[in-house]
Each structure stands twice: as C-alpha cells, then as structure tokens.
Coordinates of C-alpha atoms in Angstrom, one line a residue:
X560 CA 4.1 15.4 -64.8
X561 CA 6.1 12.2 -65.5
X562 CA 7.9 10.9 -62.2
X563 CA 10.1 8.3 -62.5
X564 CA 12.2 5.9 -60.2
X565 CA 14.8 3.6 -61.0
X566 CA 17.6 2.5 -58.7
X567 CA 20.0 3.0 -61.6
X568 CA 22.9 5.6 -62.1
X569 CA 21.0 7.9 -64.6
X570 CA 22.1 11.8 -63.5
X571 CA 18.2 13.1 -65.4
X572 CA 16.7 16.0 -63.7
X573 CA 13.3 13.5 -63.5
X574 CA 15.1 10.7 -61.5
X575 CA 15.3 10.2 -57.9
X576 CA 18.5 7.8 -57.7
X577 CA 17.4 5.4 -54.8
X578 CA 20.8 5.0 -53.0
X579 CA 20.4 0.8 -52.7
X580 CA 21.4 -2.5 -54.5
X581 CA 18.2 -3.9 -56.4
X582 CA 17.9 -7.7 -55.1
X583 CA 15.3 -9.1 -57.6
X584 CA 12.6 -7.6 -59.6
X585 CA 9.6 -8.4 -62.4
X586 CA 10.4 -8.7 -65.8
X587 CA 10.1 -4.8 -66.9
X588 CA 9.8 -3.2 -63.9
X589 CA 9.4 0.4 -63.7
X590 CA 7.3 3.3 -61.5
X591 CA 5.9 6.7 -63.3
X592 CA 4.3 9.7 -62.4
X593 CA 2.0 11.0 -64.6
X594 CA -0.6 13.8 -64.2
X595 CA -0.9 14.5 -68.1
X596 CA 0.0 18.3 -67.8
X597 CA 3.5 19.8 -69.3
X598 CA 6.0 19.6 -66.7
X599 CA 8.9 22.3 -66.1
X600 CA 12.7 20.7 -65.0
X601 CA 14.7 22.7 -62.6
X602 CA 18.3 20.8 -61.6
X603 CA 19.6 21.8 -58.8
X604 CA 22.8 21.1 -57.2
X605 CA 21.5 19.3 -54.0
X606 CA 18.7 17.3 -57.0
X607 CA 16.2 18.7 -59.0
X608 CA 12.8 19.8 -59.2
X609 CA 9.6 19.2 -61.6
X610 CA 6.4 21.3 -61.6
X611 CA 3.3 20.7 -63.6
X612 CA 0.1 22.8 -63.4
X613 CA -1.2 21.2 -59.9
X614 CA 1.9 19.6 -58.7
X615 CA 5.7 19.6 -57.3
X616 CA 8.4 16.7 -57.0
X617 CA 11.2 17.7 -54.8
X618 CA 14.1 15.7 -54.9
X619 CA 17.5 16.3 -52.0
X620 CA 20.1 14.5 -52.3
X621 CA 23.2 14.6 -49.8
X622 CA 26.1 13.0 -48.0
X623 CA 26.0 15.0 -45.3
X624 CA 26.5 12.9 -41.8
X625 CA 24.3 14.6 -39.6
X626 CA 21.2 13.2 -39.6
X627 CA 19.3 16.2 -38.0
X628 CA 21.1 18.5 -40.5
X629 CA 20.4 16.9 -43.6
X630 CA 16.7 16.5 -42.4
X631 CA 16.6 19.8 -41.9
X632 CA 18.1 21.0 -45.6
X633 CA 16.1 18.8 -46.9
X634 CA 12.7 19.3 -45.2
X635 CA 13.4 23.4 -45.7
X636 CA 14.2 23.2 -49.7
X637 CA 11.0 21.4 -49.8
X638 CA 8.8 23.7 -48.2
X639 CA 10.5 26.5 -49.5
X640 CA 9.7 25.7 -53.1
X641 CA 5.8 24.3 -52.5
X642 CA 5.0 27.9 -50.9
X643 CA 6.8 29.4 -54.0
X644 CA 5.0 26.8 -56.6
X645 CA 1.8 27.3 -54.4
X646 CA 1.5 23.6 -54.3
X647 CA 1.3 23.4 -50.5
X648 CA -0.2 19.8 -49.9
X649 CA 2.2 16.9 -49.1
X650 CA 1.1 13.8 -50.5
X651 CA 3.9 11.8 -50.5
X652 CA 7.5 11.6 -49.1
X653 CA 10.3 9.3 -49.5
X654 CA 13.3 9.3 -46.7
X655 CA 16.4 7.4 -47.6
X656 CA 18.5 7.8 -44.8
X657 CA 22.5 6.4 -44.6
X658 CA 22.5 4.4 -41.4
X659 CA 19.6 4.5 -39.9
X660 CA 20.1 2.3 -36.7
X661 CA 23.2 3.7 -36.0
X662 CA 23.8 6.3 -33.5
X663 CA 24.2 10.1 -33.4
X664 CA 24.9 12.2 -29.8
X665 CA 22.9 9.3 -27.8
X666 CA 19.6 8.8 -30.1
X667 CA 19.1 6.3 -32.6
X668 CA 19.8 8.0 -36.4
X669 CA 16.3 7.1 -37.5
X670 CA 15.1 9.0 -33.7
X671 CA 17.2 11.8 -34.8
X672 CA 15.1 11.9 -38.0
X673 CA 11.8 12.0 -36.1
X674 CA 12.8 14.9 -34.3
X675 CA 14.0 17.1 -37.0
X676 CA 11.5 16.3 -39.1
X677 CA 8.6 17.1 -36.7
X678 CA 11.1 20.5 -36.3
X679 CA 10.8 21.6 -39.9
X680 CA 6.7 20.7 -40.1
X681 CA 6.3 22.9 -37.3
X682 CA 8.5 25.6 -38.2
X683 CA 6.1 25.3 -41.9
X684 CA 2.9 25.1 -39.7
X685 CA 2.4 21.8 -41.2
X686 CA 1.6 19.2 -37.8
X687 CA -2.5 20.3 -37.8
X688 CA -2.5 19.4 -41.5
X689 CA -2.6 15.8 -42.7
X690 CA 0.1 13.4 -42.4
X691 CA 1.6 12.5 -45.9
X692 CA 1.8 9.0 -46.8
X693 CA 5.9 7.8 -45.9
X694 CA 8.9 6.2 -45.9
X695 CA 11.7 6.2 -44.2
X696 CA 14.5 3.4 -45.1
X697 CA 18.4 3.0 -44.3
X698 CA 20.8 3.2 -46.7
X699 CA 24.7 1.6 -47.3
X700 CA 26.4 4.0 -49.1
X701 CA 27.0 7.1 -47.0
X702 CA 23.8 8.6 -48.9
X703 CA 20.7 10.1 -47.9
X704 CA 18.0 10.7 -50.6
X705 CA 14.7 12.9 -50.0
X706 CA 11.7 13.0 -52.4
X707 CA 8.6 15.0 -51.9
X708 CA 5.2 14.9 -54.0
X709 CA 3.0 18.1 -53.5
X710 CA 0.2 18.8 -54.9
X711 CA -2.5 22.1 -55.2
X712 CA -5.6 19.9 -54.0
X713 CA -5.4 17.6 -50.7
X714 CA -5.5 14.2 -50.3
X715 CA -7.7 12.2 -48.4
X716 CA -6.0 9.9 -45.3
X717 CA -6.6 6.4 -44.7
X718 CA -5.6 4.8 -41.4
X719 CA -5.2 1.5 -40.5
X720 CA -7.8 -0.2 -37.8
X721 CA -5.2 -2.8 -37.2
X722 CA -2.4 -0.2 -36.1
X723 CA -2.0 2.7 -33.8
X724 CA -1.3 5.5 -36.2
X725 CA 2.2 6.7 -36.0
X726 CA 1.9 10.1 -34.9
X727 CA 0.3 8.4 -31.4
X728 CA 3.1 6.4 -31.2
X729 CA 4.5 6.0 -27.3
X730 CA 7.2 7.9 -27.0
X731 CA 9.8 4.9 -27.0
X732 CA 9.9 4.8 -30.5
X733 CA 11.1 8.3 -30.3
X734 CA 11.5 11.6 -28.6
X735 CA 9.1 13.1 -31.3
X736 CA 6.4 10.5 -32.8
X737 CA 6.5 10.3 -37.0
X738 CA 4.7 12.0 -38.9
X739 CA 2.8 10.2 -41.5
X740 CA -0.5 8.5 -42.7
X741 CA -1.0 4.6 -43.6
X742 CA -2.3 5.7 -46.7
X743 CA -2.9 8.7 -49.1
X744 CA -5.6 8.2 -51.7
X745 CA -5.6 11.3 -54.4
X746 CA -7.8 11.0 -57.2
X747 CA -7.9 7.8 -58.1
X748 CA -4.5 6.8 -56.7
X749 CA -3.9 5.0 -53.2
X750 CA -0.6 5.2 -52.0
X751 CA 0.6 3.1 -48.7
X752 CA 3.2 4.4 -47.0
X753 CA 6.3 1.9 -46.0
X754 CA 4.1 -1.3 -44.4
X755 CA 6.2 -3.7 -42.2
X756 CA 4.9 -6.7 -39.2
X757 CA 3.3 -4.5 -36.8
X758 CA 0.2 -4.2 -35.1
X759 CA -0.9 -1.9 -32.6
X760 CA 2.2 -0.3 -32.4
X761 CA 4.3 -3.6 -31.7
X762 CA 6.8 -5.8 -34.1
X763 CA 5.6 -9.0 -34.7
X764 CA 6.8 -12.6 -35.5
X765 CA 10.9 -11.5 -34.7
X766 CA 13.0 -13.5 -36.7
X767 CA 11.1 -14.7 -38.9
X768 CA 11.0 -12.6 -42.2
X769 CA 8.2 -14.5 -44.3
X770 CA 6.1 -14.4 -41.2
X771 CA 6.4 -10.6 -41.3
X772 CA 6.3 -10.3 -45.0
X773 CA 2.4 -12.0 -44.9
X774 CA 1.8 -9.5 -41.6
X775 CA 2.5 -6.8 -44.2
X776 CA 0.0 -8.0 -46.5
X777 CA -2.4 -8.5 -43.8
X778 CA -1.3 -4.5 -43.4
X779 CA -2.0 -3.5 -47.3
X780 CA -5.3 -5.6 -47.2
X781 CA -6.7 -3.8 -44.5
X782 CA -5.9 -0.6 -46.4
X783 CA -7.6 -1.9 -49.5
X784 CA -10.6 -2.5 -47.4
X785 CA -11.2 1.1 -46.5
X786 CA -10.8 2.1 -50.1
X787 CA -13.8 2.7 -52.1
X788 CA -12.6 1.1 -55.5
X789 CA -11.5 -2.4 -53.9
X790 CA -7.7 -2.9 -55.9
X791 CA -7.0 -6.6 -55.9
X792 CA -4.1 -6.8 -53.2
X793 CA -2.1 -8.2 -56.3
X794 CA -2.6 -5.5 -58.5
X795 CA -0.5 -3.2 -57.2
X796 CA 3.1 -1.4 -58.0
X797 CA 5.2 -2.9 -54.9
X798 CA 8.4 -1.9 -53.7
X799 CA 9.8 -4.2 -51.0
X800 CA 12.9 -3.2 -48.7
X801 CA 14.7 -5.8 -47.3
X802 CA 17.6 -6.3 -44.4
X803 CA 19.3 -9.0 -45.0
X804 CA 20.3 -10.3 -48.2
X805 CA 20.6 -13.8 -48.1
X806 CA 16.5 -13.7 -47.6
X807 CA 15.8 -12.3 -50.9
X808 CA 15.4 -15.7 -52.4
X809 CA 12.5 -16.5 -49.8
X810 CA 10.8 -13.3 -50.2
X811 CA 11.0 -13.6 -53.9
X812 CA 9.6 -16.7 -54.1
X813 CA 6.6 -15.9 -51.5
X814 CA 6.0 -12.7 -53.8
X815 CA 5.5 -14.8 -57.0
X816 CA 3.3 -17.6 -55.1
X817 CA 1.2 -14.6 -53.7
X818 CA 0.8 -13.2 -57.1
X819 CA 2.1 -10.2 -57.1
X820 CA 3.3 -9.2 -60.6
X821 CA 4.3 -5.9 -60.2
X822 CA 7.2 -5.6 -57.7
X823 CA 10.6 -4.9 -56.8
X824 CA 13.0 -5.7 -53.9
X825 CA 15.9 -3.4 -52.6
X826 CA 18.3 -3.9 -50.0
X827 CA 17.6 -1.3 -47.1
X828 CA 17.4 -1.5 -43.5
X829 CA 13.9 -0.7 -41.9
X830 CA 13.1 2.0 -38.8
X831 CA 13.5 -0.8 -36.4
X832 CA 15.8 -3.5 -35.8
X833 CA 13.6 -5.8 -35.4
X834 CA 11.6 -5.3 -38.6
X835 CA 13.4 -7.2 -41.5
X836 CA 10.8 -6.4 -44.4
X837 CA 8.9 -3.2 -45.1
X838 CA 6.7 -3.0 -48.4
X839 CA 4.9 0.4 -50.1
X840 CA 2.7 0.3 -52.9
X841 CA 0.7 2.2 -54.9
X842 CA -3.1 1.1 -56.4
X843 CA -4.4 2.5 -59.5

C-alpha cells in the first residue's frame, strides 16, 4: 500500500488533501505509505479508500458544520469499511477539524469532537481495545478532513511517563476524555501521535512558542526511550502544526539548529488555546 500526504490540490484517490497553508518545509519533502503489497483504489464521494492485503486507509472529507455530525459520518464510514475489509485494528487517525476552538451549543468544537468520537468507538465496541495513535488539528477553511490507517494485526502502545495519558484526562478538558495513545509502534514503524508542551496533563511555558516547541521534543524523546530500536530524535519524518504565523520563522529556524532534516510546518490551530505548537512524527 502506497499512502501519500501532501497539502497540495491533487483530487488522486491516494491523497488525503490536508486542508492548511504549508508555512516552510525541507527541500523535498514528502510522507509515503508503503506495505509492499498491491493496493485496490475505491473513490468515493465523501474521499476514497485503499486496501492492500493487511491493511485499510480511510479518507472523509466534508464541509459539514456540525462538529458532532461530521464526527459521526466520518467515524461510522470508517468502521463500516474495516469490518467489511476485516482490517479491524486502528493504528492511526488523523482529525482535521474547521474551527476547533470555536463554539457549538455551549462546548468547545474540539469538546464536541471528544464526545462524538468516544460515541462512535463505543457504538463499534472499540473503548476496551487500544487507543490509536492521534491527531486532532483546527482548520481555516470551512474543511474538516478524516484519515484512518487500519490494519489486520495490532499495534503495540507506548505511553508517555512524562504525561497522564489522555483517555485519564480530568474531565475539564472535556465531557468525554480522547481517545488515543502517545505512540503506536507496528512492525518496525513508531508513530507519535500530535505531541505539544504538556506534562502531566497541564500546558506549559504559555506564551512562549519555542519554549513549548523544545517541551515537545522533550515529549518525542521520552517516546524514543521506551522504543526498542533507539531512532535518533533527528531522524524522523516531522510534521509540525502551528498557530500563529508570524512564528514560523522562529520555529523554522529552531528546527534546522536541532537538526531535524525531515520536516514540515502547517498552519493549524492546536486542541487548546493555549498550546501554540503540536508536532507528530513517524520513526523508521
């Protein structure tokens, strides 16, 4: 299976369109997923689907307002098709949600989110199973964007020491706590979900976006550490999502000095306010 992002305007049935403005990037950069086997397209008119012999990339794409709705669609087409692929482990999702600190009917968009998501992976009997690695980021553009990696075999789930894992998250953060892992390592793969400045379960250094771009380093190292085959933190295929805009000269800048070759910064808004950086990256 080849699965491929770029935040370009290509309508292939094997591209997720990621609904924000790139800021910066490496020279060349590009993400692919591969598994090696023949893979089977399927475009449909909310996205598309690929199979392969062990695996399943959903993709939902929708302007739909409602945040609980779309969740909903989305979270139900996805489920749908792994129990009709029989590829019924979650590995990996990717949430791109318009407005995600805005309001709907008194909760927070992005609380709204938690709720029906936590909905649909009861309804598939999914909330004793483990957590997928996540990421849930706001969008500009009046688009919401789903992608789900499933696969026949599970994953294995790595944690974070340094964190309170989300799904025993107090219930301020949301009426329903998220559902999803630090990290997913599958096969030889480690995939960290969306990493921002908190520890515990509290945002640190507010205000101060380099400070929290280092805290989510600190966040990806301690994930390395539990991992078996010891990735240099540099090595890795990094996708950074940033608030504001005017910073992405400061965070490029701290990227190249850390070493990081591999990387690329979009302009989305993170779960919380008060969170102005959020990385992900994958180890191979």
């Amino acid at each position: 299976m080849t699965f491929k992002y770029l935040p370009d305007h290509s309508h292939q049935a094997n591209v997720a369109i990621l609904p924000l403005e790139v800021l910066c990037r490496s020279a060349g950069y590009s993400e692919y997923w591969i598994d090696g086997a023949e893979v089977s397209l399927l475009k449909t008119d909310s996205g598309g689907e690929m199979t392969s012999q062990n695996h399943l990339a959903v993709i939902y794409n929708s302007s739909e307002s409602n945040i609980e709705t779309v969740t909903k669609q989305a979270y139900e087409q996805a489920f749908q098709s792994s129990k009709a692929n029989r590829c019924t482990h979650l590995i990996r999702t990717w949430n791109y949600l318009h407005d995600i600190n805005g309001s709907d009917n008194g909760l927070e968009r992005y609380q709204s989110f938690c709720v029906a998501r936590h909905e649909m992976l009861e309804k598939f009997e999914q909330l004793t199973t483990p957590n997928p690695a996540a990421t849930a980021i706001g969008s500009h553009n009046g688009e919401n964007v789903f992608v789900f990696l499933f696969a026949k075999q599970a994953g294995h789930v790595i944690e974070n020491k340094r964190q309170v894992s989300a799904w025993e998250y107090p219930k301020k953060y949301a009426p329903k706590q998220p559902r999803f892992s630090r990290a997913m390592k599958y096969g030889p793969v480690l995939m960290c979900s969306g990493t921002a400045s908190v520890v515990g379960h509290e945002t640190l250094h507010l205000n101060d976006v380099l400070a929290q771009l280092d805290e989510c380093l600190k966040n990806v190292s301690v994930l390395l550490s539990e991992d078996e085959n010891k990735y240099p933190i540099q090595s890795g295929l990094y996708r950074f999502y940033l608030r504001e805009v005017e910073h992405a000269g400061l965070v490029e800048a701290k990227i190249i000095d850390f070493g990081i070759e591999n990387y690329i910064v979009l302009h989305g808004d993170v779960c919380r306010e008060n969170l102005l950086i959020e990385c992900e990256v994958v180890f191979q």
